[in-house]
Coordinates of C-alpha atoms in Angstrom, one line a residue:
Chain P
X5 CA -23.5 -99.2 49.2
X6 CA -25.4 -95.9 49.4
X7 CA -22.4 -93.9 48.0
X8 CA -22.1 -96.3 45.1
X9 CA -25.7 -95.9 44.2
X10 CA -25.4 -92.1 44.4
X11 CA -22.4 -92.1 42.2
X12 CA -24.0 -94.4 39.6
X13 CA -27.1 -92.3 39.5
X14 CA -25.0 -89.1 39.2
X15 CA -23.1 -90.6 36.3
X16 CA -26.3 -91.8 34.6
X17 CA -27.9 -88.3 34.9
X18 CA -24.7 -86.7 33.6
X19 CA -24.4 -89.0 30.6
X20 CA -28.1 -88.5 29.8
X21 CA -27.7 -84.7 30.0
X22 CA -24.6 -84.8 27.8
X23 CA -26.5 -86.9 25.2
X24 CA -29.4 -84.4 25.4
X25 CA -27.0 -81.5 24.9
X26 CA -25.3 -83.2 21.9
X27 CA -28.7 -83.7 20.3
X28 CA -29.7 -80.1 21.0
X29 CA -26.5 -78.9 19.4
X30 CA -27.0 -81.1 16.4
X31 CA -30.6 -79.8 16.1
X32 CA -29.4 -76.2 16.2
X33 CA -26.9 -76.8 13.4
X34 CA -29.5 -78.8 11.5
X35 CA -32.1 -76.0 11.6
X36 CA -29.6 -73.4 10.5
X37 CA -28.2 -75.4 7.7
X38 CA -31.7 -76.5 6.5
X39 CA -33.0 -73.0 6.5
X40 CA -29.9 -71.7 4.6
X41 CA -30.1 -74.6 2.1
X42 CA -33.8 -74.3 1.4
X43 CA -33.4 -70.5 1.0
X44 CA -30.5 -70.9 -1.5
X45 CA -32.5 -73.6 -3.4
X46 CA -35.6 -71.4 -3.6
X47 CA -33.4 -68.5 -4.7
X48 CA -32.0 -70.5 -7.6
X49 CA -35.5 -71.9 -8.5
X50 CA -36.8 -68.3 -8.6
X51 CA -34.3 -67.5 -11.4
X52 CA -35.8 -70.1 -13.7
X53 CA -38.2 -68.1 -15.9
X54 CA -39.6 -68.6 -19.4
X55 CA -37.2 -66.5 -21.5
X56 CA -39.8 -65.9 -24.3
X57 CA -42.2 -64.4 -21.8
X58 CA -39.4 -62.2 -20.4
X59 CA -39.3 -60.5 -23.8
X60 CA -42.9 -59.6 -23.4
X61 CA -42.1 -58.1 -19.9
X62 CA -43.8 -61.0 -18.1
X63 CA -42.3 -63.1 -15.3
X64 CA -43.5 -66.7 -15.8
X65 CA -41.7 -69.5 -14.1
X66 CA -40.4 -72.5 -16.0
X67 CA -41.8 -74.9 -13.4
X68 CA -40.0 -78.1 -14.5
X69 CA -36.7 -76.4 -14.6
X70 CA -37.3 -74.6 -11.3
X71 CA -38.1 -77.8 -9.5
X72 CA -35.0 -79.5 -11.0
X73 CA -32.8 -76.6 -9.9
X74 CA -34.4 -76.5 -6.5
X75 CA -33.5 -80.2 -6.0
X76 CA -30.0 -79.7 -7.4
X77 CA -29.1 -76.8 -5.1
X78 CA -30.8 -78.4 -2.1
X79 CA -28.8 -81.6 -2.7
X80 CA -25.5 -79.7 -3.1
X81 CA -26.0 -77.8 0.2
X82 CA -27.4 -80.6 2.3
X83 CA -25.2 -83.4 1.0
X84 CA -28.0 -85.4 -0.8
X85 CA -27.9 -87.6 -3.9
X86 CA -30.1 -87.2 -6.9
X87 CA -33.0 -89.0 -5.1
X88 CA -32.7 -86.6 -2.2
X89 CA -31.3 -89.3 0.0
X90 CA -28.4 -88.3 2.3
X91 CA -24.9 -89.3 1.3
X92 CA -22.8 -91.3 3.8
X93 CA -21.1 -89.1 6.4
X94 CA -23.5 -86.2 6.1
X95 CA -25.7 -84.6 8.7
X96 CA -29.1 -86.0 7.6
X97 CA -30.0 -89.6 8.0
X98 CA -33.3 -89.9 6.2
X99 CA -34.6 -89.0 2.7
X100 CA -35.9 -85.5 2.2
X101 CA -39.2 -85.1 0.3
X102 CA -40.8 -82.1 -1.4
X103 CA -44.5 -81.9 -0.4
X104 CA -45.4 -78.6 -2.1
X105 CA -44.0 -76.9 -5.1
X106 CA -46.1 -73.9 -6.0
X107 CA -45.6 -70.9 -8.2
X108 CA -47.3 -67.5 -8.3
X109 CA -46.6 -65.6 -11.5
X110 CA -48.2 -63.7 -14.3
X111 CA -50.2 -66.8 -15.4
X112 CA -52.2 -66.7 -12.1
X113 CA -53.6 -63.3 -12.8
X114 CA -53.1 -62.1 -9.2
X115 CA -52.4 -58.5 -8.3
X116 CA -49.7 -57.5 -5.8
X117 CA -49.4 -57.3 -2.9
X118 CA -51.0 -60.8 -2.7
X119 CA -51.7 -62.8 0.5
X120 CA -50.5 -66.4 -0.1
X121 CA -52.1 -68.8 2.3
X122 CA -51.9 -72.6 2.8
X123 CA -53.9 -73.7 5.9
X124 CA -52.5 -77.3 5.8
X125 CA -48.9 -76.1 6.4
X126 CA -49.8 -72.8 8.1
X127 CA -48.4 -70.5 5.6
X128 CA -49.6 -66.9 5.5
X129 CA -47.4 -64.4 3.8
X130 CA -47.9 -61.3 1.7
X131 CA -45.9 -61.4 -1.4
X132 CA -45.0 -58.4 -3.6
X133 CA -44.1 -60.1 -6.8
X134 CA -43.9 -63.4 -8.6
X135 CA -42.7 -66.1 -6.2
X136 CA -41.8 -69.7 -5.8
X137 CA -43.1 -71.6 -2.8
X138 CA -41.7 -74.9 -1.5
X139 CA -42.4 -77.1 1.5
X140 CA -40.1 -80.0 2.3
X141 CA -40.4 -82.8 4.8
X142 CA -37.3 -83.9 6.7
X143 CA -36.6 -86.0 9.8
X144 CA -34.5 -84.6 12.7
X145 CA -31.1 -86.3 12.7
X146 CA -30.4 -87.9 16.0
X147 CA -27.4 -89.8 17.1
X148 CA -28.6 -91.5 20.3
X149 CA -31.5 -93.9 19.9
X150 CA -32.8 -92.9 23.4
X151 CA -34.4 -89.9 21.8
X152 CA -37.1 -90.1 19.3
X153 CA -36.7 -88.6 15.8
X154 CA -39.6 -86.5 14.6
X155 CA -40.6 -85.2 11.2
X156 CA -40.7 -81.5 10.5
X157 CA -41.9 -79.4 7.6
X158 CA -39.8 -76.5 6.4
X159 CA -41.3 -73.9 4.0
X160 CA -39.8 -71.1 1.9
X161 CA -41.3 -68.4 -0.2
X162 CA -38.9 -66.6 -2.5
X163 CA -39.7 -63.7 -4.8
X164 CA -38.2 -63.3 -8.2
X165 CA -35.0 -61.2 -7.8
X166 CA -35.4 -58.2 -10.1
X167 CA -34.1 -56.7 -12.4
X168 CA -35.7 -58.6 -15.3
Chain Y
X69 CA -3.6 -96.0 48.1
X70 CA -7.2 -97.0 47.6
X71 CA -8.4 -93.6 48.8
X72 CA -5.9 -91.8 46.6
X73 CA -7.2 -93.8 43.6
X74 CA -10.7 -92.9 44.5
X75 CA -9.9 -89.2 44.8
X76 CA -8.1 -89.3 41.5
X77 CA -11.1 -90.9 39.8
X78 CA -13.4 -88.4 41.4
X79 CA -11.4 -85.5 40.1
X80 CA -11.3 -87.0 36.7
X81 CA -15.1 -87.4 36.6
X82 CA -15.7 -84.0 38.1
X83 CA -13.5 -82.3 35.4
X84 CA -15.6 -83.9 32.7
X85 CA -18.9 -83.3 34.6
X86 CA -18.2 -79.6 35.2
X87 CA -16.5 -78.5 32.0
X88 CA -17.6 -80.7 29.2
X89 CA -21.0 -79.0 28.7
X90 CA -19.2 -75.7 28.2
X91 CA -16.7 -77.1 25.7
X92 CA -19.6 -78.7 23.7
X93 CA -21.5 -75.4 23.8
X94 CA -18.4 -73.5 22.6
X95 CA -17.9 -75.8 19.7
X96 CA -21.6 -75.6 18.7
X97 CA -21.6 -71.8 18.8
X98 CA -18.4 -71.6 16.8
X99 CA -19.8 -73.9 14.2
X100 CA -23.0 -71.9 14.0
X101 CA -21.1 -68.6 13.7
X102 CA -18.9 -69.9 10.8
X103 CA -22.1 -71.0 9.0
X104 CA -23.7 -67.6 9.4
X105 CA -20.6 -65.8 8.1
X106 CA -20.6 -68.0 5.0
X107 CA -24.3 -67.6 4.4
X108 CA -24.2 -63.8 4.6
X109 CA -21.2 -63.7 2.3
X110 CA -22.6 -65.9 -0.4
X111 CA -25.8 -63.7 -0.5
X112 CA -23.6 -60.7 -1.1
X113 CA -21.5 -62.6 -3.7
X114 CA -24.6 -63.7 -5.6
X115 CA -25.5 -60.1 -6.2
X116 CA -22.0 -59.2 -7.5
X117 CA -21.6 -62.4 -9.4
X118 CA -18.5 -63.7 -7.6
X119 CA -16.6 -63.5 -4.4
X120 CA -14.8 -60.2 -4.6
X121 CA -11.6 -59.7 -2.6
X122 CA -13.6 -57.4 -0.3
X123 CA -16.1 -60.1 0.5
X124 CA -13.3 -62.6 1.2
X125 CA -11.4 -60.1 3.4
X126 CA -14.7 -59.4 5.3
X127 CA -15.1 -63.1 6.0
X128 CA -11.6 -63.4 7.2
X129 CA -11.9 -60.3 9.3
X130 CA -15.1 -61.7 11.0
X131 CA -13.4 -65.0 11.7
X132 CA -10.3 -63.3 13.1
X133 CA -12.0 -60.6 15.2
X134 CA -15.1 -62.5 16.5
X135 CA -13.8 -66.1 16.7
X136 CA -10.1 -65.5 17.4
X137 CA -8.7 -67.4 14.5
X138 CA -5.3 -66.6 13.1
X139 CA -5.0 -65.5 9.5
X140 CA -2.8 -68.5 8.7
X141 CA -5.4 -70.9 10.1
X142 CA -8.2 -69.8 7.8
X143 CA -8.6 -71.4 4.4
X144 CA -11.3 -70.0 2.0
X145 CA -11.9 -71.4 -1.4
X146 CA -14.4 -69.4 -3.4
X147 CA -15.6 -68.6 -6.9
X148 CA -13.5 -65.5 -7.9
X149 CA -14.4 -65.3 -11.6
X150 CA -17.5 -63.5 -12.7
X151 CA -20.6 -65.7 -13.1
X152 CA -23.7 -64.5 -14.8
X153 CA -27.3 -65.0 -13.6
X154 CA -28.1 -68.7 -13.5
X155 CA -24.5 -69.9 -13.1
X156 CA -23.3 -71.4 -9.8
X157 CA -21.0 -69.8 -7.3
X158 CA -19.7 -71.7 -4.3
X159 CA -17.5 -71.3 -1.3
X160 CA -15.8 -73.4 1.3
X161 CA -14.5 -72.2 4.7
X162 CA -12.0 -74.4 6.5
X163 CA -10.9 -73.5 10.0
X164 CA -9.4 -75.6 12.9
X165 CA -12.1 -77.4 14.8
X166 CA -10.6 -76.8 18.3
X167 CA -11.3 -79.2 21.2
X168 CA -14.6 -81.0 21.4
X169 CA -13.7 -82.9 24.5
X170 CA -12.3 -81.4 27.7
X171 CA -9.7 -84.3 28.0
X172 CA -8.7 -84.9 24.4
X173 CA -7.1 -88.3 23.4
X174 CA -8.0 -89.7 26.9
X175 CA -9.8 -92.8 25.5
X176 CA -7.5 -93.3 22.6
X177 CA -6.1 -91.2 19.7
X178 CA -8.5 -88.8 18.1
X179 CA -8.3 -89.6 14.4
X180 CA -11.3 -87.5 13.5
X181 CA -11.1 -84.6 11.0
X182 CA -9.4 -81.7 12.8
X183 CA -11.1 -79.1 10.6
X184 CA -14.4 -77.4 10.7
X185 CA -15.6 -77.2 7.1
X186 CA -18.6 -75.3 5.8
X187 CA -19.7 -75.3 2.2
X188 CA -22.3 -73.3 0.3
X189 CA -23.5 -73.2 -3.3
X190 CA -26.1 -71.0 -5.0
X191 CA -26.7 -69.3 -8.3
X192 CA -25.4 -65.8 -9.2
X193 CA -28.0 -63.0 -9.8
X194 CA -25.6 -60.8 -11.7
X195 CA -26.8 -59.2 -14.9
X196 CA -24.5 -56.8 -16.8

């Protein structure tokens, strides 16, 4: 009887540890892919500038186009649809939402280097040129309901890649 | 007979208990490494406007030297024509997945995808 209980407890502990490790592995892949995807999306958004202002030597972001491109690239890299909902069979399980889309360019009249701060999302970064700033909200993908899924915020600041 | 069966079951469980975490960790690290190789390469390709033969060879070389893949096992599909700033470039790396379970096909045939596939897409920065 005692042996049976010990074996059962050992198996339970092992299975729980295995599930924890699987979730940890998924979390590591998720973090890496999310960071790469948001970086690529911000990179593409930073290329969307007003071409008429470029002729005057000014970098001014086309904000509408930049947001559209950000969503398109993020969707392509994370396997999302046009509404930022995950497609079937992809890593994420919940919709992604963009909570901040901010742009620092010639229209803001700032001088560089410029310290960009956002206390709500704990962003403090010195930027050296016109930049796009995005913060997205995502939920950790989990595959075992024993563990709770939590929300996280991922931010990115990307400077305009010169040359003009 | 009963004791023999018990011993056999114990060995079976012990093999899984001792070695499965390492197999899972190995797979996770391999997946992570392939993602990093792809990410580094697409950043380089974005500056040049396309995936040059040097970039593709560098990706293959990293996969062969650091992850012990064979040349014939690696499949890389990438944008090889020049794209100007604002046009998309993309790449897919497909390599064998390797074992994910220490005792494969034990609980039935493994019909899952046997390949590890990583995909990346971003815009080119190239200006003539």
